[in-house]
Structure formats: C-alpha cells, structure tokens
C-alpha cells in the first residue's frame, strides 16, 4: 500500500500529558499537511510543509502544538500539555505540486481522546 | 465565517437513483474544488475535482458541475449504490494552494436506501 499512513490510529491520554503523532506521506509527494477534524465539522487546516520547510501555520495551532518534517520525509505533530479541547481526529495529507492546482490525499487519521 | 457551505447535513436517496450533493462558496479567490468521501473512522478519500476554468468534470458515475457566477458546485452520482453511503465533503483551494490548505464544508451524510 503506497498511500498516506498515520500512527497511532487511536490515542487516549490524560489531560496535561504530551502526545506525538506520526505521518508518512506518499513517497514522491513534496507537500505534507496536517488538519484537525471535530465532530460535525469538516477538516480544518493546521499547518503544511514543502519538503522540510514549514511554510504556514493556522491560528488554530497554539504554542502547545509543534510539527516537524525532518529531511522532508515523514512528519510528526506534537501536542504538549494536552487539554480536553484537543480531542479530535488529526489528519495528515500529502500532495505533489507540479502545477498550480494540487490534489491532497489523506491518511486514515489519528483519533485523540483527552480525559 | 464559513467560506464553504454544505447546507444539507443529510440526504437520503433510493438505490439506482441520482444523488445530488450541493456546495456553495463565498471566496471568489478559490480556483480549484474537490469532493471527498469519508467513512466513519477513516480519512477522507479523494473522489473528483474541478478547476475554475471548467464547468463540468466527469469520472465514471461521478460528475461535478461548477457555476462560478453563482459560486455553486454540485456532485452528481448516477446511479447511486449502497457503497456510496458516506459523508461527502466539498473542499476548495486558493491560488498557490498551500498557504491556507483546503477549506472544507461541514459535509453531507448521504444515505442510499435499498
């Protein structure tokens, strides 16, 4: 399977703990995105990388959130001092930008529950 | 303020009939539109897209129509099949793509009845 993969698929943590999620994009894709989806909403953009450079962050991404993409391959999203409001599905997507228009392909997501 | 709106939270259609899912947008800078399908506990799956320079794009049972003047697009599924039951998201992209990511609607839950 050469699609986008995410790990773990589910995470339950206690408030105040730190969590880290991993995303492996489609291998030839140069852009990687993180989104968050809560119940009844569509995915909301958090941040994206072009190769290893983080080029944009949404205002949704508070100081407790940090994302990295070392060497332009896989990416990690860390949430420090988790809060109950962080409970959501965290989605990763990747794309290959060759023309102006791009199609993003999503992974299965990591469902986070903060108790 | 929702820039992409899907005003029907759910839609029920009989198997074999046409399903029409609607989407409206407010940002005239959007120039690329996509439809995704999502099953519970899975990530969105890309279905079909359309550039703002076109008014129609077809792929098998799926056709997307774009009316730029009305800032409206629709997804037609013909014929509808039980496996089409899922949540469908409309998404839009600004020129240059990455800066704001995709902007999604809230989704329409399509239920195909046998």
XYZ file of N, CA and C in Angstrom:
687
model
N 0.838 -1.186 0.000
C 0.000 0.000 0.000
C 0.878 1.242 0.000
N 0.703 2.116 -0.970
C 1.576 3.283 -1.067
C 0.855 4.557 -0.686
N -0.218 4.464 0.068
C -0.948 5.652 0.481
C -0.306 6.316 1.679
N -0.990 7.344 2.175
C -0.532 8.054 3.366
C -0.834 7.195 4.590
N 0.139 7.056 5.472
C -0.105 6.286 6.696
C 0.097 7.152 7.923
N -0.636 6.841 8.969
C -0.536 7.599 10.217
C -0.464 6.624 11.395
N 0.260 7.050 12.406
C 0.437 6.192 13.579
C 0.536 7.051 14.838
N -0.159 6.702 15.931
C -1.103 5.598 16.036
C -2.451 5.945 15.407
N -3.338 4.988 15.326
C -4.677 5.258 14.828
C -5.564 5.823 15.934
N -5.273 5.431 17.153
C -6.048 5.903 18.303
C -5.083 6.220 19.438
N -5.442 7.262 20.217
C -4.620 7.620 21.368
C -5.534 8.160 22.449
N -5.440 7.570 23.635
C -6.162 8.086 24.800
C -5.107 8.564 25.787
N -5.274 9.785 26.271
C -4.289 10.329 27.190
C -4.990 11.126 28.271
N -4.269 11.408 29.317
C -4.822 12.231 30.387
C -4.433 13.680 30.158
N -5.290 14.552 30.569
C -5.041 15.989 30.451
C -3.681 16.333 31.051
N -2.925 17.151 30.331
C -1.614 17.564 30.809
C -0.454 16.750 30.250
N -0.768 15.604 29.657
C 0.281 14.767 29.067
C 0.634 15.271 27.673
N 1.814 14.885 27.216
C 2.241 15.204 25.854
C 1.968 14.003 24.951
N 1.587 14.276 23.702
C 1.381 13.205 22.732
C 2.087 13.573 21.430
N 2.494 12.562 20.696
C 3.141 12.755 19.399
C 2.534 11.807 18.383
N 2.208 12.357 17.219
C 1.651 11.566 16.124
C 2.634 11.587 14.961
N 2.594 10.515 14.181
C 3.484 10.418 13.021
C 2.676 10.279 11.745
N 3.195 10.863 10.674
C 2.589 10.730 9.355
C 3.679 10.387 8.344
N 3.410 9.369 7.548
C 4.283 9.024 6.429
C 3.539 9.320 5.139
N 3.997 10.291 4.360
C 3.272 10.668 3.144
C 3.547 9.692 2.018
N 2.838 9.884 0.913
C 3.136 9.162 -0.314
C 4.543 9.561 -0.739
N 5.363 8.598 -1.128
C 6.808 8.805 -1.191
C 7.243 9.921 -2.134
N 6.616 10.101 -3.267
C 7.081 11.128 -4.196
C 6.462 12.498 -3.937
N 5.607 12.613 -2.918
C 4.945 13.882 -2.640
C 5.858 14.842 -1.889
N 5.797 16.121 -2.290
C 6.682 17.096 -1.658
C 5.974 17.997 -0.659
N 4.640 17.940 -0.639
C 3.920 18.744 0.356
C 3.217 17.828 1.345
N 3.203 18.259 2.606
C 2.556 17.487 3.666
C 1.743 18.447 4.520
N 0.517 18.071 4.808
C -0.416 18.920 5.545
C -0.902 18.207 6.797
N -1.210 18.994 7.817
C -1.919 18.500 8.989
C -3.245 19.242 9.127
N -4.290 18.462 9.420
C -5.621 19.008 9.645
C -6.160 18.429 10.954
N -7.160 19.103 11.486
C -7.865 18.595 12.650
C -9.349 18.573 12.320
N -10.028 17.500 12.728
C -11.459 17.407 12.480
C -12.175 17.053 13.766
N -13.168 17.868 14.109
C -14.006 17.584 15.276
C -15.385 17.169 14.787
N -16.181 16.640 15.693
C -17.472 16.063 15.343
C -18.387 17.086 14.670
N -18.930 16.716 13.524
C -19.875 17.579 12.832
C -19.237 18.674 11.998
N -17.906 18.672 11.936
C -17.189 19.693 11.167
C -16.363 19.053 10.062
N -16.016 19.857 9.076
C -15.045 19.382 8.106
C -13.646 19.547 8.660
N -12.657 18.918 8.051
C -11.270 19.099 8.487
C -10.856 20.565 8.440
N -10.065 20.976 9.426
C -9.564 22.356 9.488
C -8.044 22.339 9.393
N -7.534 23.190 8.531
C -6.101 23.260 8.260
C -5.324 23.699 9.504
N -4.223 22.996 9.779
C -3.337 23.369 10.885
C -2.006 23.923 10.391
N -1.332 23.169 9.517
C -0.015 23.591 9.058
C 0.386 22.768 7.842
N 1.397 23.272 7.095
C 1.889 22.451 5.998
C 3.373 22.648 5.777
N 3.973 21.654 5.134
C 5.389 21.639 4.817
C 5.560 21.499 3.308
N 6.528 22.221 2.778
C 7.006 21.993 1.423
C 8.398 21.416 1.612
N 8.551 20.151 1.268
C 9.772 19.417 1.611
C 9.961 19.500 3.124
N 11.103 19.998 3.627
C 11.273 20.030 5.082
C 10.901 21.368 5.708
N 10.531 22.341 4.895
C 10.250 23.681 5.411
C 8.777 23.820 5.797
N 8.550 24.289 7.024
C 7.177 24.553 7.456
C 6.815 25.951 6.991
N 5.875 26.039 6.041
C 5.621 27.304 5.362
C 4.428 28.075 5.894
N 3.552 27.440 6.600
C 2.367 28.142 7.068
C 1.798 27.452 8.293
N 1.278 28.253 9.201
C 0.602 27.724 10.378
C -0.718 28.444 10.535
N -1.746 27.688 10.832
C -3.048 28.283 11.107
C -3.059 28.900 12.506
N -3.986 29.845 12.699
C -4.153 30.418 14.044
C -4.686 29.374 15.019
N -5.185 28.242 14.475
C -5.654 27.155 15.343
C -4.487 26.486 16.057
N -3.284 26.631 15.496
C -2.123 25.941 16.040
C -1.529 26.773 17.165
N -1.917 26.452 18.406
C -1.416 27.211 19.550
C 0.044 26.846 19.818
N 0.624 27.533 20.781
C 2.030 27.306 21.133
C 2.268 25.899 21.664
N 1.207 25.217 22.050
C 1.381 23.861 22.576
C 1.577 22.831 21.456
N 1.325 23.269 20.237
C 1.442 22.373 19.086
C 2.760 22.660 18.365
N 3.442 21.599 17.985
C 4.629 21.771 17.144
C 4.682 20.633 16.135
N 5.113 20.968 14.941
C 5.212 19.973 13.878
C 6.594 20.043 13.262
N 7.080 18.892 12.856
C 8.390 18.822 12.210
C 8.310 17.882 11.012
N 9.194 18.100 10.088
C 9.333 17.190 8.955
C 10.820 17.097 8.607
N 11.553 16.373 9.410
C 12.998 16.269 9.176
C 13.283 15.588 7.854
N 14.217 16.145 7.095
C 14.647 15.558 5.823
C 13.519 15.475 4.795
N 12.451 16.171 5.019
C 11.384 16.211 4.033
C 10.676 14.905 3.797
N 10.744 14.003 4.783
C 10.072 12.708 4.589
C 8.854 12.639 5.506
N 8.923 11.826 6.575
C 7.788 11.725 7.487
C 7.672 13.005 8.305
N 6.509 13.159 8.957
C 6.291 14.331 9.812
C 5.763 13.879 11.159
N 6.031 14.679 12.177
C 5.454 14.445 13.494
C 4.702 15.680 13.950
N 3.631 15.447 14.647
C 2.849 16.520 15.265
C 2.816 16.237 16.763
N 3.332 17.172 17.552
C 3.352 17.000 18.997
C 2.412 17.987 19.652
N 1.648 17.514 20.610
C 0.814 18.387 21.423
C 1.316 18.296 22.854
N 1.714 19.422 23.399
C 2.187 19.433 24.780
C 1.053 19.858 25.711
N 1.089 19.340 26.927
C 0.113 19.725 27.966
C -1.307 19.657 27.400
N -1.679 18.466 26.963
C -2.969 18.303 26.286
C -4.129 18.793 27.151
N -5.140 19.283 26.457
C -6.381 19.757 27.081
C -7.532 18.964 26.491
N -8.664 18.943 27.188
C -9.804 18.179 26.693
C -10.263 18.692 25.327
N -10.106 19.967 25.096
C -10.490 20.548 23.809
C -9.620 20.088 22.650
N -8.516 19.402 22.944
C -7.661 18.872 21.877
C -8.216 17.562 21.322
N -9.216 16.995 21.972
C -9.812 15.743 21.498
C -10.385 15.957 20.105
N -9.918 15.180 19.153
C -10.304 15.360 17.752
C -9.649 14.260 16.927
N -9.979 14.245 15.636
C -9.272 13.405 14.671
C -8.197 14.275 14.029
N -6.961 13.804 14.040
C -5.864 14.547 13.415
C -5.515 13.847 12.108
N -5.655 14.593 11.030
C -5.482 14.045 9.691
C -4.229 14.608 9.038
N -3.558 13.737 8.328
C -2.395 14.139 7.552
C -2.737 13.938 6.082
N -2.258 14.821 5.233
C -2.467 14.691 3.794
C -1.171 15.040 3.078
N -0.987 14.491 1.893
C 0.188 14.854 1.109
C -0.218 15.101 -0.335
N 0.645 15.834 -1.022
C 0.376 16.150 -2.427
C 1.689 16.368 -3.144
N 1.619 16.293 -4.476
C 2.786 16.644 -5.283
C 2.436 17.881 -6.082
N 3.146 18.945 -5.825
C 2.852 20.200 -6.506
C 3.691 20.294 -7.758
N 3.019 20.153 -8.881
C 3.712 20.292 -10.171
C 3.110 21.469 -10.937
N 1.802 21.549 -10.861
C 1.083 22.672 -11.426
C 0.489 23.464 -10.274
N -0.186 24.522 -10.569
C -0.753 25.346 -9.508
C -1.773 24.550 -8.699
N -2.581 23.758 -9.408
C -3.614 23.018 -8.711
C -3.060 21.690 -8.226
N -3.471 21.296 -7.049
C -2.951 20.068 -6.459
C -4.086 19.310 -5.805
N -3.933 18.003 -5.764
C -4.891 17.157 -5.074
C -4.214 16.582 -3.842
N -4.835 16.753 -2.710
C -4.298 16.240 -1.457
C -4.923 14.881 -1.148
N -4.070 13.956 -0.739
C -4.514 12.611 -0.396
C -4.320 12.411 1.103
N -5.363 11.943 1.746
C -5.390 11.868 3.196
C -5.038 10.481 3.724
N -4.461 10.474 4.905
C -4.253 9.254 5.647
C -5.502 8.910 6.451
N -5.432 7.804 7.214
C -6.611 7.341 7.957
C -6.899 8.151 9.216
N -5.948 8.976 9.636
C -6.177 9.814 10.809
C -5.752 9.167 12.113
N -5.503 10.014 13.103
C -5.265 9.585 14.483
C -6.351 10.203 15.343
N -7.113 9.353 15.998
C -8.186 9.864 16.859
C -7.640 10.028 18.268
N -7.668 11.256 18.762
C -7.148 11.582 20.093
C -8.300 11.839 21.053
N -8.235 11.194 22.200
C -9.189 11.444 23.280
C -8.410 11.864 24.514
N -8.699 13.053 24.991
C -8.035 13.559 26.196
C -9.024 13.498 27.357
N -8.661 12.733 28.365
C -9.559 12.545 29.522
C -9.308 13.569 30.613
N -16.492 32.619 9.957
C -17.389 32.678 8.813
C -17.053 31.529 7.862
N -18.072 30.731 7.551
C -17.865 29.560 6.699
C -17.693 30.016 5.254
N -16.564 29.741 4.674
C -16.331 30.116 3.274
C -16.833 29.042 2.319
N -17.002 27.816 2.816
C -17.552 26.722 2.013
C -18.726 26.152 2.803
N -19.877 26.135 2.160
C -21.083 25.736 2.886
C -21.766 24.552 2.210
N -22.093 23.555 3.005
C -22.913 22.448 2.536
C -24.153 22.487 3.422
N -25.221 22.982 2.850
C -26.393 23.298 3.662
C -27.269 22.113 4.014
N -27.021 20.977 3.369
C -27.806 19.789 3.704
C -26.964 18.855 4.552
N -27.261 18.726 5.841
C -26.466 17.813 6.686
C -26.639 16.364 6.266
N -27.824 16.038 5.709
C -28.026 14.659 5.289
C -28.939 14.611 4.066
N -28.812 13.501 3.330
C -29.589 13.302 2.116
C -29.852 11.808 1.978
N -31.102 11.464 1.737
C -31.464 10.053 1.569
C -31.939 9.839 0.139
N -31.368 8.842 -0.538
C -31.678 8.579 -1.943
C -31.874 7.079 -2.122
N -32.785 6.742 -3.005
C -33.029 5.325 -3.269
C -31.935 4.768 -4.192
N -31.553 3.546 -3.947
C -30.565 2.870 -4.784
C -30.977 2.931 -6.246
N -30.021 3.246 -7.107
C -30.279 3.315 -8.535
C -30.675 4.694 -9.031
N -31.086 5.580 -8.094
C -31.474 6.931 -8.499
C -30.260 7.849 -8.476
N -30.473 9.102 -8.861
C -29.387 10.083 -8.858
C -29.273 10.744 -7.483
N -28.054 10.878 -7.012
C -27.777 11.647 -5.791
C -27.158 12.979 -6.223
N -27.678 14.070 -5.684
C -27.133 15.392 -5.996
C -26.744 16.070 -4.688
N -25.462 16.327 -4.535
C -24.958 16.988 -3.336
C -24.499 18.397 -3.721
N -24.898 19.362 -2.930
C -24.643 20.756 -3.255
C -23.630 21.418 -2.335
N -22.988 22.444 -2.874
C -21.954 23.154 -2.120
C -21.926 24.602 -2.618
N -21.871 25.546 -1.704
C -21.748 26.960 -2.054
C -20.482 27.524 -1.416
N -19.890 28.501 -2.077
C -18.702 29.118 -1.513
C -18.814 30.634 -1.618
N -18.048 31.316 -0.777
C -18.134 32.776 -0.755
C -16.853 33.447 -1.238
N -15.730 32.743 -1.181
C -14.448 33.341 -1.540
C -14.207 33.224 -3.041
N -14.242 34.328 -3.742
C -14.089 34.302 -5.200
C -12.657 33.980 -5.630
N -11.723 33.922 -4.672
C -10.341 33.576 -4.997
C -10.145 32.072 -5.161
N -11.092 31.276 -4.679
C -10.964 29.823 -4.839
C -10.908 29.487 -6.327
N -9.969 28.632 -6.709
C -9.877 28.307 -8.131
C -9.804 26.817 -8.409
N -9.931 26.018 -7.361
C -9.881 24.572 -7.555
C -10.768 23.970 -6.487
N -11.609 23.027 -6.907
C -12.598 22.470 -5.996
C -12.515 20.949 -6.023
N -12.703 20.353 -4.865
C -12.566 18.904 -4.746
C -13.715 18.345 -3.922
N -14.056 17.113 -4.227
C -15.014 16.366 -3.402
C -14.296 15.165 -2.792
N -14.551 14.982 -1.489
C -14.002 13.843 -0.770
C -15.156 13.055 -0.158
N -14.911 11.767 -0.028
C -15.878 10.861 0.590
C -15.237 10.326 1.863
N -16.029 10.232 2.930
C -15.442 9.782 4.189
C -16.345 8.768 4.874
N -15.756 7.603 5.170
C -16.438 6.618 6.003
C -16.042 6.858 7.454
N -16.872 6.411 8.414
C -16.541 6.581 9.827
C -15.173 5.996 10.154
N -14.417 6.685 10.976
C -13.118 6.225 11.479
C -12.068 6.077 10.373
N -12.304 6.692 9.213
C -11.302 6.693 8.152
C -11.025 8.111 7.711
N -9.919 8.304 7.013
C -9.636 9.615 6.452
C -10.443 9.855 5.193
N -10.570 11.125 4.771
C -11.298 11.429 3.532
C -10.600 10.810 2.324
N -11.393 10.316 1.394
C -10.889 9.738 0.154
C -11.243 10.666 -0.992
N -10.257 11.030 -1.800
C -10.488 11.915 -2.931
C -11.397 11.251 -3.960
N -12.393 12.013 -4.445
C -13.319 11.494 -5.448
C -13.093 12.128 -6.809
N -13.237 13.438 -6.861
C -13.218 14.136 -8.135
C -12.934 15.605 -7.867
N -12.381 16.282 -8.858
C -12.074 17.702 -8.692
C -12.464 18.460 -9.958
N -12.453 19.790 -9.832
C -12.727 20.631 -10.987
C -11.988 21.941 -10.841
N -11.410 22.387 -11.941
C -10.746 23.679 -11.978
C -11.773 24.752 -12.273
N -11.482 25.971 -11.838
C -12.428 27.066 -12.061
C -12.557 27.466 -13.528
N -11.681 26.963 -14.383
C -11.791 27.295 -15.811
C -12.752 26.347 -16.530
N -13.249 25.341 -15.804
C -14.197 24.403 -16.396
C -15.551 24.539 -15.717
N -16.581 23.998 -16.348
C -17.879 23.975 -15.676
C -18.383 22.567 -15.417
N -17.644 21.576 -15.896
C -18.069 20.188 -15.702
C -16.862 19.272 -15.758
N -16.877 18.269 -14.890
C -15.864 17.219 -14.953
C -16.537 15.910 -14.589
N -16.229 14.874 -15.375
C -16.916 13.601 -15.211
C -15.903 12.486 -14.997
N -16.246 11.558 -14.099
C -15.396 10.390 -13.865
C -16.292 9.229 -13.468
N -16.615 8.398 -14.453
C -17.481 7.260 -14.174
C -18.859 7.701 -13.733
N -19.278 7.254 -12.559
C -20.604 7.601 -12.060
C -20.662 8.998 -11.445
N -19.526 9.630 -11.317
C -19.444 10.920 -10.620
C -19.236 12.070 -11.605
N -20.048 13.110 -11.455
C -19.892 14.317 -12.255
C -19.962 15.516 -11.327
N -19.040 16.432 -11.491
C -19.086 17.671 -10.716
C -19.366 18.824 -11.673
N -20.291 19.688 -11.269
C -20.660 20.871 -12.033
C -20.267 22.107 -11.234
N -19.728 23.090 -11.937
C -19.338 24.335 -11.290
C -20.030 25.509 -11.965
N -20.699 26.327 -11.175
C -21.321 27.556 -11.651
C -20.615 28.713 -10.941
N -19.619 29.293 -11.624
C -18.798 30.323 -10.984
C -19.586 31.569 -10.637
N -20.492 31.958 -11.500
C -21.247 33.192 -11.244
C -22.106 33.050 -9.991
N -22.605 31.851 -9.758
C -23.422 31.607 -8.569
C -22.595 31.140 -7.385
N -21.312 30.916 -7.595
C -20.421 30.357 -6.570
C -21.036 29.084 -5.998
N -21.352 28.177 -6.899
C -22.053 26.955 -6.516
C -21.478 25.780 -7.275
N -21.294 24.671 -6.571
C -20.949 23.440 -7.271
C -21.793 22.301 -6.738
N -21.906 21.281 -7.575
C -22.699 20.125 -7.179
C -22.008 18.848 -7.646
N -22.255 17.799 -6.905
C -21.746 16.466 -7.237
C -22.941 15.578 -7.546
N -22.916 14.975 -8.745
C -23.964 14.055 -9.140
C -23.410 12.642 -9.138
N -24.143 11.730 -8.532
C -23.756 10.318 -8.524
C -24.889 9.540 -9.194
N -24.562 8.906 -10.325
C -25.571 8.164 -11.074
C -24.988 6.854 -11.600
N -25.604 5.698 -11.372
C -26.680 5.503 -10.393
C -26.098 5.370 -8.981
N -26.876 5.691 -7.993
C -26.413 5.577 -6.606
C -26.390 4.105 -6.184
N -25.342 3.762 -5.437
C -25.180 2.392 -4.986
C -25.051 2.369 -3.463
N -25.354 1.252 -2.819
C -25.274 1.194 -1.344
C -23.904 1.608 -0.798
N -22.836 1.269 -1.508
C -21.495 1.629 -1.066
C -21.212 3.115 -1.112
N -22.114 3.873 -1.718
C -21.943 5.336 -1.752
C -22.365 5.985 -0.443
N -23.000 5.243 0.428
C -23.413 5.787 1.730
C -22.170 6.190 2.522
N -22.053 7.482 2.792
C -20.868 8.042 3.461
C -21.120 9.528 3.678
N -20.164 10.190 4.290
C -20.211 11.652 4.389
C -19.370 12.232 3.261
N -19.936 13.181 2.536
C -19.257 13.808 1.406
C -18.883 15.244 1.767
N -17.612 15.557 1.565
C -17.115 16.893 1.856
C -16.750 17.608 0.564
N -17.168 18.828 0.470
C -16.748 19.739 -0.575
C -15.559 20.533 -0.033
N -14.544 20.741 -0.843
C -13.366 21.481 -0.393
C -12.901 22.416 -1.508
N -12.274 23.503 -1.112
C -11.816 24.490 -2.081
C -10.399 24.922 -1.769
N -9.696 25.321 -2.834
C -8.289 25.700 -2.720
C -8.076 27.065 -3.361
N -7.324 27.912 -2.670
C -6.977 29.216 -3.232
C -5.780 29.084 -4.158
N -5.539 30.066 -5.012
C -4.342 30.017 -5.860
C -3.086 29.882 -5.033
N -2.147 29.042 -5.465
C -0.940 28.798 -4.694
C -1.131 27.684 -3.700
N -2.361 27.339 -3.429
C -2.704 26.137 -2.680
C -2.346 26.097 -1.230
N -1.084 26.029 -0.915
C -0.694 25.603 0.424
C -0.970 26.557 1.558
N -0.981 27.870 1.271
C -0.960 28.835 2.370
C -2.101 28.645 3.368
N -3.289 28.319 2.885
C -4.410 28.124 3.807
C -4.892 26.691 3.818
N -4.229 25.825 3.096
C -4.702 24.455 2.978
C -6.037 24.414 2.267
N -6.686 23.285 2.341
C -8.030 23.143 1.800
C -9.023 23.731 2.799
N -10.058 24.393 2.276
C -11.167 24.861 3.102
C -12.337 23.936 2.849
N -12.812 23.297 3.898
C -13.849 22.284 3.779
C -15.207 22.813 4.225
N -16.277 22.243 3.634
C -17.602 22.392 4.198
C -17.773 21.415 5.355
N -18.962 21.453 5.957
C -19.215 20.587 7.109
C -19.635 19.174 6.722
N -19.884 18.972 5.441
C -20.214 17.634 4.981
C -21.700 17.377 4.854
N -22.027 16.440 3.958
C -23.394 15.945 3.792
C -23.360 14.438 3.942
N -24.199 13.921 4.845
C -24.270 12.477 5.048
C -25.256 11.897 4.042
N -24.727 11.149 3.076
C -25.559 10.533 2.048
C -25.929 9.121 2.482
N -27.216 8.841 2.441
C -27.711 7.508 2.801
C -28.422 6.936 1.587
N -27.921 5.806 1.108
C -28.541 5.153 -0.047
C -29.432 4.035 0.483
N -30.700 4.148 0.182
C -31.657 3.164 0.684
C -31.933 2.103 -0.377
N -31.961 0.819 0.033
C -32.191 -0.264 -0.949
C -33.636 -0.247 -1.458
